[in-house]
Structures are given as structure tokens and as C-alpha cells.
Short mmCIF file of C-alpha atoms and ligand atoms in Angstrom, two decimals:
data_model
loop_
_atom_site.label_atom_id
_atom_site.label_comp_id
_atom_site.label_asym_id
_atom_site.label_seq_id
_atom_site.Cartn_x
_atom_site.Cartn_y
_atom_site.Cartn_z
CA MET A 1 92.03 105.52 113.96
CA LEU A 2 91.69 104.99 110.10
CA GLU A 3 94.34 102.07 109.32
CA PHE A 4 95.27 102.45 105.90
CA ARG A 5 97.89 99.75 104.19
CA VAL A 6 99.61 99.91 100.33
CA VAL A 7 99.28 96.02 99.72
CA ALA A 8 100.89 96.06 96.08
CA ARG A 9 102.32 99.03 93.54
CA ASP A 10 102.20 98.72 90.02
CA GLY A 11 104.04 101.85 88.60
CA ARG A 12 101.99 104.68 90.40
CA ALA A 13 99.12 102.43 90.71
CA ARG A 14 98.47 101.74 94.35
CA ARG A 15 96.54 98.50 95.86
CA GLY A 16 95.36 99.15 99.46
CA ARG A 17 93.23 98.18 102.42
CA LEU A 18 91.60 100.80 104.43
CA VAL A 19 90.01 99.56 107.83
CA THR A 20 87.64 101.98 109.63
CA ALA A 21 87.73 102.35 113.42
CA ARG A 22 84.35 100.08 113.27
CA GLY A 23 86.25 97.62 111.88
CA VAL A 24 84.60 97.96 108.18
CA THR A 25 87.51 96.62 105.65
CA VAL A 26 87.29 98.88 102.31
CA GLU A 27 89.67 97.39 99.32
CA THR A 28 91.37 99.79 97.43
CA PRO A 29 91.15 101.50 94.50
CA VAL A 30 87.78 102.08 95.34
CA PHE A 31 84.70 103.80 93.86
CA MET A 32 82.13 105.10 96.31
CA PRO A 33 78.49 104.96 95.19
CA VAL A 34 77.23 108.64 96.04
CA GLY A 35 74.00 108.38 98.72
CA THR A 36 72.79 112.37 98.56
CA GLN A 37 69.86 112.10 100.96
CA ALA A 38 70.91 108.76 102.87
CA THR A 39 69.76 106.72 100.17
CA VAL A 40 71.83 105.78 96.86
CA LYS A 41 68.96 106.41 94.81
CA SER A 42 66.46 103.50 93.86
CA LEU A 43 68.57 100.70 95.85
CA SER A 44 68.01 99.10 99.22
CA PRO A 45 71.34 98.82 101.54
CA ASP A 46 70.88 94.70 100.41
CA GLU A 47 71.50 95.77 96.67
CA LEU A 48 74.25 97.59 97.23
CA GLU A 49 76.02 95.01 99.32
CA SER A 50 75.41 92.53 96.47
CA LEU A 51 76.74 94.90 94.29
CA GLY A 52 80.08 95.00 96.29
CA ALA A 53 79.57 98.54 97.24
CA SER A 54 81.76 98.49 100.61
CA ILE A 55 81.53 102.38 101.41
CA ILE A 56 79.02 105.48 99.84
CA LEU A 57 78.85 108.94 100.32
CA GLY A 58 76.60 110.90 102.42
CA ASN A 59 76.16 114.73 101.74
CA THR A 60 76.67 116.93 104.79
CA TYR A 61 74.82 120.02 103.11
CA HIS A 62 71.61 117.73 101.88
CA LEU A 63 71.20 116.01 105.32
CA TYR A 64 71.74 118.88 107.82
CA LEU A 65 68.40 120.70 105.47
CA ARG A 66 66.40 117.52 105.95
CA PRO A 67 66.02 115.67 107.67
CA GLY A 68 68.55 117.62 110.01
CA ALA A 69 71.83 116.03 112.07
CA GLU A 70 70.33 115.91 115.54
CA ARG A 71 67.19 114.10 114.36
CA VAL A 72 69.23 111.81 112.35
CA ALA A 73 71.81 111.63 115.53
CA ARG A 74 68.81 110.84 117.86
CA LEU A 75 67.80 107.91 115.41
CA GLY A 76 71.22 106.17 116.18
CA GLY A 77 72.85 107.81 113.59
CA LEU A 78 73.41 107.50 109.50
CA HIS A 79 74.36 103.89 109.60
CA ARG A 80 71.41 103.28 111.64
CA PHE A 81 68.86 105.63 110.12
CA MET A 82 69.77 103.84 106.17
CA ALA A 83 70.10 100.23 107.38
CA TRP A 84 73.95 100.80 106.08
CA HIS A 85 76.25 98.97 108.12
CA ARG A 86 79.32 99.44 105.67
CA ALA A 87 81.96 102.25 105.60
CA ILE A 88 79.96 106.23 104.83
CA LEU A 89 82.57 109.22 103.79
CA THR A 90 80.18 112.75 104.32
CA ASP A 91 81.55 115.37 102.41
CA SER A 92 81.78 118.55 103.92
CA GLY A 93 78.85 120.22 102.26
CA GLY A 94 81.45 122.56 100.99
CA PHE A 95 80.82 121.81 97.01
CA GLN A 96 76.98 121.37 97.78
CA VAL A 97 76.52 125.59 99.10
CA PHE A 98 78.93 126.46 96.43
CA SER A 99 76.90 124.56 93.61
CA LEU A 100 73.13 124.04 94.51
CA ALA A 101 72.25 127.08 97.22
CA ARG A 102 70.92 130.00 96.23
CA THR A 103 72.76 133.18 97.00
CA ARG A 104 75.69 132.44 98.93
CA ALA A 105 78.31 134.81 100.95
CA VAL A 106 81.81 133.38 101.95
CA GLU A 107 83.34 135.27 104.67
CA GLU A 108 86.29 134.35 106.95
CA GLU A 109 83.99 133.08 109.54
CA GLY A 110 81.98 130.99 107.09
CA VAL A 111 79.30 130.77 104.61
CA ARG A 112 75.67 132.12 104.47
CA PHE A 113 73.78 130.92 102.14
CA GLN A 114 69.90 130.19 101.56
CA SER A 115 68.42 126.70 101.13
CA HIS A 116 67.38 125.08 97.70
CA ILE A 117 64.10 123.53 99.63
CA ASP A 118 62.94 126.62 101.27
CA GLY A 119 64.83 129.53 100.64
CA SER A 120 65.46 129.81 104.59
CA SER A 121 68.59 131.25 105.51
CA HIS A 122 71.46 129.52 107.29
CA PHE A 123 75.11 129.80 107.78
CA ILE A 124 77.57 127.51 108.02
CA ARG A 125 81.02 127.82 109.66
CA PRO A 126 83.82 124.76 109.76
CA GLU A 127 82.98 123.79 113.29
CA THR A 128 79.28 123.45 111.84
CA ALA A 129 80.27 121.21 109.33
CA MET A 130 82.54 119.06 111.64
CA GLU A 131 79.68 118.86 114.08
CA ILE A 132 76.84 117.82 111.68
CA GLN A 133 79.36 114.74 110.43
CA ARG A 134 80.25 113.92 114.01
CA LEU A 135 76.14 114.05 114.39
CA LEU A 136 75.41 111.74 111.76
CA GLY A 137 78.60 109.84 112.91
CA SER A 138 80.37 108.97 109.54
CA ASP A 139 83.24 106.96 109.31
CA ILE A 140 85.32 110.20 107.36
CA ALA A 141 84.22 113.29 107.62
CA MET A 142 85.58 115.95 105.12
CA CYS A 143 86.69 119.42 106.09
CA PHE A 144 85.15 121.96 105.11
CA ASP A 145 86.47 123.84 102.41
CA GLU A 146 85.92 126.50 99.15
CA CYS A 147 85.86 124.39 95.98
CA THR A 148 87.36 126.84 93.78
CA PRO A 149 85.60 127.30 90.12
CA TYR A 150 87.33 127.09 86.86
CA PRO A 151 88.90 129.21 85.61
CA VAL A 152 89.89 131.68 88.43
CA THR A 153 92.69 133.99 88.25
CA ARG A 154 95.88 132.85 90.30
CA ASP A 155 95.41 135.59 93.02
CA TYR A 156 91.76 134.32 93.61
CA ALA A 157 92.82 130.63 93.20
CA GLU A 158 95.83 131.07 96.37
CA GLU A 159 93.10 133.60 98.67
CA SER A 160 90.96 130.72 98.39
CA MET A 161 93.32 127.93 98.89
CA ARG A 162 94.66 129.99 102.19
CA ARG A 163 90.80 130.32 103.29
CA THR A 164 90.58 126.52 102.93
CA VAL A 165 93.60 126.14 105.08
CA ARG A 166 92.80 128.13 107.62
CA TRP A 167 89.54 126.18 107.66
CA ALA A 168 90.90 123.02 108.12
CA GLU A 169 92.62 124.07 111.02
CA ARG A 170 89.49 124.87 112.50
CA CYS A 171 88.32 121.52 111.46
CA ARG A 172 91.04 119.92 112.71
CA ARG A 173 90.53 121.30 116.44
CA SER A 174 86.89 120.70 116.08
CA ARG A 175 85.35 117.69 118.33
CA THR A 176 84.80 114.86 115.90
CA GLY A 177 82.79 111.34 116.33
CA ASP A 178 83.84 108.16 118.13
CA HIS A 179 85.94 106.56 115.71
CA GLN A 180 85.49 109.47 112.60
CA ALA A 181 88.93 110.06 110.41
CA VAL A 182 89.22 113.39 109.00
CA PHE A 183 90.44 114.16 105.53
CA GLY A 184 92.11 117.52 104.39
CA ILE A 185 90.93 118.88 100.87
CA VAL A 186 94.19 120.37 98.64
CA GLN A 187 92.93 123.18 96.66
CA GLY A 188 94.93 125.85 94.42
CA SER A 189 93.19 125.48 91.43
CA VAL A 190 95.14 124.44 87.98
CA PHE A 191 98.28 126.11 89.52
CA ALA A 192 100.96 123.66 90.74
CA ASP A 193 102.67 125.13 93.28
CA LEU A 194 99.97 126.88 95.23
CA ARG A 195 98.51 122.50 95.36
CA LYS A 196 101.73 121.81 97.06
CA ALA A 197 101.74 124.95 99.09
CA CYS A 198 98.35 123.78 100.24
CA LEU A 199 99.59 120.09 100.63
CA GLU A 200 102.41 121.44 102.87
CA ALA A 201 100.03 123.22 104.97
CA LEU A 202 97.60 120.07 105.53
CA GLN A 203 100.39 118.19 105.98
CA GLU A 204 101.58 120.39 109.02
CA ILE A 205 98.10 120.37 110.52
CA GLY A 206 97.85 116.16 109.65
CA PHE A 207 95.11 114.35 108.39
CA GLU A 208 94.41 110.65 108.23
CA GLY A 209 93.76 111.01 104.10
CA TYR A 210 94.23 114.09 101.48
CA ALA A 211 91.43 114.76 98.88
CA VAL A 212 92.41 116.57 95.85
CA GLY A 213 89.27 119.48 95.37
CA SER A 214 88.29 121.48 92.39
CA LEU A 215 89.00 119.00 89.64
CA SER A 216 86.04 117.60 87.64
CA VAL A 217 84.21 121.02 87.72
CA GLY A 218 84.67 122.30 84.16
CA GLU A 219 88.09 122.16 83.19
CA PRO A 220 89.19 120.38 79.93
CA LYS A 221 90.39 116.59 80.90
CA GLU A 222 94.00 117.26 79.74
CA THR A 223 94.13 120.19 82.48
CA MET A 224 92.81 117.66 85.30
CA LEU A 225 95.31 114.86 84.07
CA SER A 226 98.18 117.43 84.43
CA VAL A 227 97.33 118.78 87.77
CA LEU A 228 96.88 115.36 89.34
CA GLU A 229 100.55 114.10 87.41
CA GLU A 230 101.87 116.97 89.47
CA LEU A 231 100.43 116.71 92.42
CA ALA A 232 99.90 112.97 93.12
CA PRO A 233 103.40 111.71 93.81
CA CYS A 234 103.40 114.32 96.37
CA LEU A 235 100.57 113.35 98.33
CA PRO A 236 101.66 111.13 101.36
CA GLU A 237 102.57 107.66 100.51
CA GLU A 238 101.06 105.82 103.33
CA ARG A 239 97.75 107.59 103.25
CA PRO A 240 94.97 107.19 101.55
CA ARG A 241 94.68 109.46 98.37
CA TYR A 242 90.96 110.67 97.44
CA LEU A 243 89.89 112.38 93.97
CA MET A 244 86.49 113.72 94.49
CA GLY A 245 83.93 113.73 91.85
CA VAL A 246 85.77 111.90 89.26
CA GLY A 247 84.56 110.65 86.71
CA THR A 248 84.12 108.66 83.89
CA PRO A 249 85.44 105.01 83.45
CA GLU A 250 88.66 106.49 81.70
CA ASP A 251 88.87 108.92 84.26
CA LEU A 252 89.02 105.93 86.90
CA VAL A 253 92.06 104.46 84.88
CA GLU A 254 93.73 107.52 84.47
CA GLY A 255 93.13 108.46 88.22
CA VAL A 256 94.62 104.75 89.47
CA ARG A 257 97.36 104.97 87.23
CA LEU A 258 98.52 108.47 88.61
CA GLY A 259 97.99 106.95 92.37
CA ILE A 260 94.30 107.77 93.31
CA ASP A 261 92.86 105.40 95.53
CA MET A 262 89.24 106.66 96.19
CA PHE A 263 86.63 108.28 93.63
CA ASP A 264 83.25 109.13 93.94
CA CYS A 265 81.00 110.03 91.30
CA VAL A 266 77.15 110.96 90.63
CA MET A 267 77.26 109.64 87.24
CA PRO A 268 77.06 105.83 87.13
CA THR A 269 73.58 106.22 89.00
CA ARG A 270 72.72 110.06 87.65
CA ASN A 271 73.34 108.33 83.96
CA ALA A 272 71.22 105.43 84.68
CA ARG A 273 67.89 107.50 85.40
CA ASN A 274 68.73 109.51 82.17
CA GLY A 275 68.75 106.40 80.54
CA ALA A 276 72.63 106.00 79.53
CA LEU A 277 74.03 102.84 80.20
CA PHE A 278 77.87 101.95 80.71
CA THR A 279 79.24 99.18 78.50
CA SER A 280 82.89 97.98 77.84
CA SER A 281 82.97 99.56 74.43
CA GLY A 282 81.24 102.44 75.48
CA ASN A 283 78.05 104.14 76.37
CA LEU A 284 74.27 103.37 74.99
CA GLN A 285 71.34 105.57 75.44
CA ILE A 286 68.43 103.06 75.96
CA LYS A 287 65.65 105.33 74.47
CA ASN A 288 67.43 104.87 71.12
CA SER A 289 64.87 103.25 68.47
CA ARG A 290 67.65 100.93 67.61
CA PHE A 291 66.69 99.37 71.08
CA ALA A 292 63.04 98.93 70.10
CA ASP A 293 62.94 95.00 69.07
CA ASP A 294 66.82 94.38 70.67
CA SER A 295 66.23 90.67 72.55
CA GLU A 296 69.98 91.22 73.68
CA PRO A 297 71.07 92.44 77.45
CA ILE A 298 72.27 95.85 77.72
CA GLU A 299 76.20 93.87 77.82
CA ARG A 300 76.36 90.10 76.66
CA GLY A 301 78.33 89.09 79.34
CA CYS A 302 77.43 91.12 82.00
CA THR A 303 76.38 89.46 85.13
CA CYS A 304 74.48 92.01 86.61
CA TYR A 305 70.63 91.74 87.69
CA THR A 306 69.46 93.44 85.10
CA CYS A 307 71.45 91.52 82.29
CA ARG A 308 70.86 88.35 83.55
CA ARG A 309 67.06 89.14 82.98
CA PHE A 310 66.08 91.87 80.79
CA SER A 311 66.59 92.69 77.41
CA ARG A 312 67.27 96.14 75.92
CA ALA A 313 63.94 96.19 74.24
CA TYR A 314 62.07 95.98 77.47
CA LEU A 315 64.38 98.23 79.60
CA ARG A 316 63.57 100.97 76.91
CA HIS A 317 60.08 100.32 77.24
CA LEU A 318 60.13 100.89 81.15
CA PHE A 319 62.25 103.91 80.01
CA LEU A 320 59.90 105.56 77.54
CA ALA A 321 57.07 104.51 80.04
CA ARG A 322 58.54 106.31 82.59
CA GLU A 323 58.17 103.27 84.62
CA LEU A 324 60.05 103.37 88.59
CA LEU A 325 61.61 99.78 87.38
CA ALA A 326 63.75 101.42 84.84
CA TYR A 327 65.24 103.64 87.10
CA ARG A 328 66.17 100.65 89.68
CA LEU A 329 67.22 98.61 87.04
CA ASN A 330 69.80 100.88 85.01
CA THR A 331 70.99 101.89 88.16
CA LEU A 332 71.73 98.13 89.03
CA HIS A 333 73.53 98.12 85.89
CA ASN A 334 75.44 100.98 86.02
CA LEU A 335 76.87 100.79 89.43
CA HIS A 336 77.82 96.85 88.74
CA TYR A 337 79.87 98.13 85.84
CA TYR A 338 81.54 100.87 87.54
CA LEU A 339 82.33 98.10 90.92
CA LYS A 340 82.95 95.34 88.48
CA LEU A 341 85.45 97.87 87.17
CA MET A 342 87.18 98.49 90.11
CA ALA A 343 87.77 94.98 91.38
CA ASP A 344 89.01 94.29 87.97
CA ILE A 345 91.35 97.31 88.63
CA ARG A 346 92.59 96.17 91.83
CA ASN A 347 93.22 92.48 90.62
CA ALA A 348 95.43 93.98 87.61
CA VAL A 349 97.66 96.30 89.87
CA GLU A 350 97.80 93.23 92.52
CA ALA A 351 98.51 91.38 89.82
CA GLY A 352 101.42 93.70 88.02
CA SER A 353 99.51 93.64 84.81
CA PHE A 354 97.37 96.73 85.14
CA GLU A 355 99.34 98.47 81.88
CA SER A 356 98.55 95.60 79.60
CA TRP A 357 94.74 95.68 81.57
CA ARG A 358 94.64 99.04 80.69
CA LYS A 359 95.45 98.67 76.71
CA ASP A 360 93.03 96.04 76.68
CA PHE A 361 90.24 98.47 78.59
CA TYR A 362 90.99 101.24 75.71
CA GLU A 363 90.92 98.55 72.76
CA ARG A 364 87.30 97.51 74.07
CA ARG A 365 86.04 100.99 73.78
CA SER A 366 87.57 102.22 70.66
CA GLY A 367 85.26 99.02 69.41
CA GLY A 368 88.86 97.14 69.27
CA SER A 369 88.31 93.76 70.21
CA SER A 370 85.19 93.32 71.56
C1 810 B 401 83.31 114.70 99.08
C2 810 B 401 83.66 115.63 99.78
O1 810 B 401 83.26 117.35 99.03
C3 810 B 401 83.66 118.44 99.73
O2 810 B 401 83.53 118.55 101.45
N1 810 B 401 83.95 119.57 99.55
C4 810 B 401 84.78 119.28 98.15
N2 810 B 401 83.58 118.76 97.49
C5 810 B 401 83.82 118.61 95.85
C6 810 B 401 83.10 117.86 95.22
C7 810 B 401 83.13 118.00 93.81
N3 810 B 401 82.46 117.21 92.88
C8 810 B 401 83.19 117.95 91.33
N4 810 B 401 83.17 117.36 90.29
C9 810 B 401 81.26 116.85 90.20
N5 810 B 401 84.39 118.53 91.92
C10 810 B 401 84.19 118.61 93.38
C11 810 B 401 85.42 119.09 94.28
C12 810 B 401 85.36 119.32 95.28
C13 810 B 401 85.88 120.13 96.50
O3 810 B 401 86.95 120.87 95.99
N6 810 B 401 85.57 120.51 97.61
ZN1 ZN B 402 74.39 94.38 83.50
#
């Protein structure tokens, strides 16, 4: 059973503590680095630990296609396979099937799709998604849902949401792994009444945590925030709240302010590989020629491995030379930035000073008192 306690509140923001059934503690609000193919790209598990990561994401869709869930189970499960002994949340693959797979057909029974790797045909039912996550042995499994694109008509959103609820029922009844919690995913696109109807139906079924799906799928920022503003307070107080696929540093701050506990996003790791680096005053693109002779670190005062040792000039050189070390050093910095941001947010919520911390956060980003 997944334990969760809110230990402090500051407005709608919550400071909480998750303890997985295996006994791993996750301080919330938390950012979960994405480890799509059983690795957070370019980093070792020891480096992830030293960055302070407590929980990472694994992608069911990818691991099902390669190397296969049965193979990972035969080798002792995902934690042992990738030597990561803290917490793992696996997504159900719903989003990947909708965003990655070639040709797909959604039926009541499940989703038919072709692998983006070799074009082979597959059919995933909600029960299959839960079986895959059981074999992987993650600490938190996600229901198989239908991620609704943006924009859609209200009828489409309602039809899709009702299917997600029927699938959630089937997921709840599926056999799950020992010590594995299951989260439901709230759908309903941008329609507040559909979102609330979905949440009520999911609470009827009963889950250990509740995720907000189909956001950060191309909708305007203010639309995402208004959906959250209305929905977040309705999510069960005493259960973890997870906003999927979000987001930029500003999104994390606003998500916490609206009562979200858990976040995942490929941004820090993907941007690192594209040379886009996060700093307190905004992003910098390391390949920019203005850094050619810059002996400063990415960000003065950043305590990450990269900033303690290397100059912007060196990082630009590595990036232009497509040296593998570029991806590692950029990723170490960006993940450090995200994980440190969440640690600062946790301290501010705990101290009851989140609003003043938030004001400083924005001042620094608008080139204020840096
Ligand atoms: C992480 C759990 O994912 C699932 O099992 N289904 C799911 N995943 C999503 C991932 C998303 N990423 C973004 N933006 C980058 N939006 C997302 C929505 C979903 C979703 O509705 N449903
Ligand atoms: Zn740094």
C-alpha cells in the first residue's frame, strides 16, 4: 500500500511525503526525471541518486516493444535491470501509443497499433497494460487511458472520457504486482463538468493516487491553468495528485500553487541534448557564439558537477563537436536545476513562505535582482 501524508500546507500548495510499499520515501512536491528506455538518457543511476532524484518514470510502451516485459521480469524486474533502487512510476503507454505508434485504431476492447521500431502489429488492452507494468514491477502503475488531443469537440471529449473510465474499471480489476499502487487518470479535455464527472467516477472505483491527463498537449498555457484551477481542489485531499507531462519551471511553480504534488517532463533531459540550458534568469542556448570565449559556468552559484568544473566555452565546444560528454554535462546541470527548484519549493511551502518565494522566482527570471 502506498502511504501518503500532507505534512504542511501554504494556500493550496502542499508539502507531502510518499512512502512506497517497498519503503522508499519520496518528498513532495516532486519532479520525476523521465527514463523512457530504462535509463535517464546519458546518466548512471549513481549520478541520478547524487542529483537527489527519488522517483523516475519508465515507459510501458517502449519497454514492452524492447526488450519486452517478460524478459525484464525474468531478469528480476525493472529496478534490478537498471540498478535503480529508489521509486519507479510506469506510465501505461497510453500517451506513447497515441503520440508515437504508427497507425492506431482505438476500439472498446483496446488499441491496435504498429510499432514505431519495426512496424510490427500489436494490440494492447487495459489488462495488457497492467500486466506489462506488473512484470516490470514498478512502484506506481498508471491506468490505461486515452489521452485526448487538443482541441476536440465536447462530444468527442465525453466519448473519450467515458471510455477512459470503463478502461480504468478494467485496470482496477486487473492483477497488479506485489507492492504496486495504481493511479487513475482524469480526462475530459478542457470541459470542467466532464473533468469532474470523470473524477467522481474514478473515485467510485478507488485509486491510490489521481493524475490529471490530457494537459500540455498543445493547449494555451492559460487553458491548462484554468483547467487546473477548477479541477485540482476537487482531487482527494489525502491522495497524491500527479500532473502528467508538465512542464517548464514556471509550470511547476504554478502547478504546486494550485495543489499538485507530482510532475514528470522530458524537458530538462531533452533540452540538455539540444543545448538548451536552464538558469534562474531563463534559458540559454549553449551553441550561441556569444559563449565562445565565456569562461563563466552555465550559472554562477549553481552547485552542480558541471558548473563547478566547466566553462560555457568548453560546453559550447563539446556541443558543436557533438561530443558525448556534452549531453552528460548538460543533462547533469538541467536535472540539477529542476531537482533543486523542487527542493526550494518544498522548503518554501514548509516554511509558509511560498508566495514570497514565488515572487522572487519570477523577479529573477524577468532579469530582476539576479
Ligand atoms: C505518465 C502516465 O501516462 C499515461 O499512462 N497516460 C497518459 N500519459 C500522458 C502523458 C502526457 N505528456 C503530456 N505532455 C508532454 N501530456 C500528457 C498526457 C497524458 C495522458 O493524458 N495520459
Ligand atoms: Zn549547474
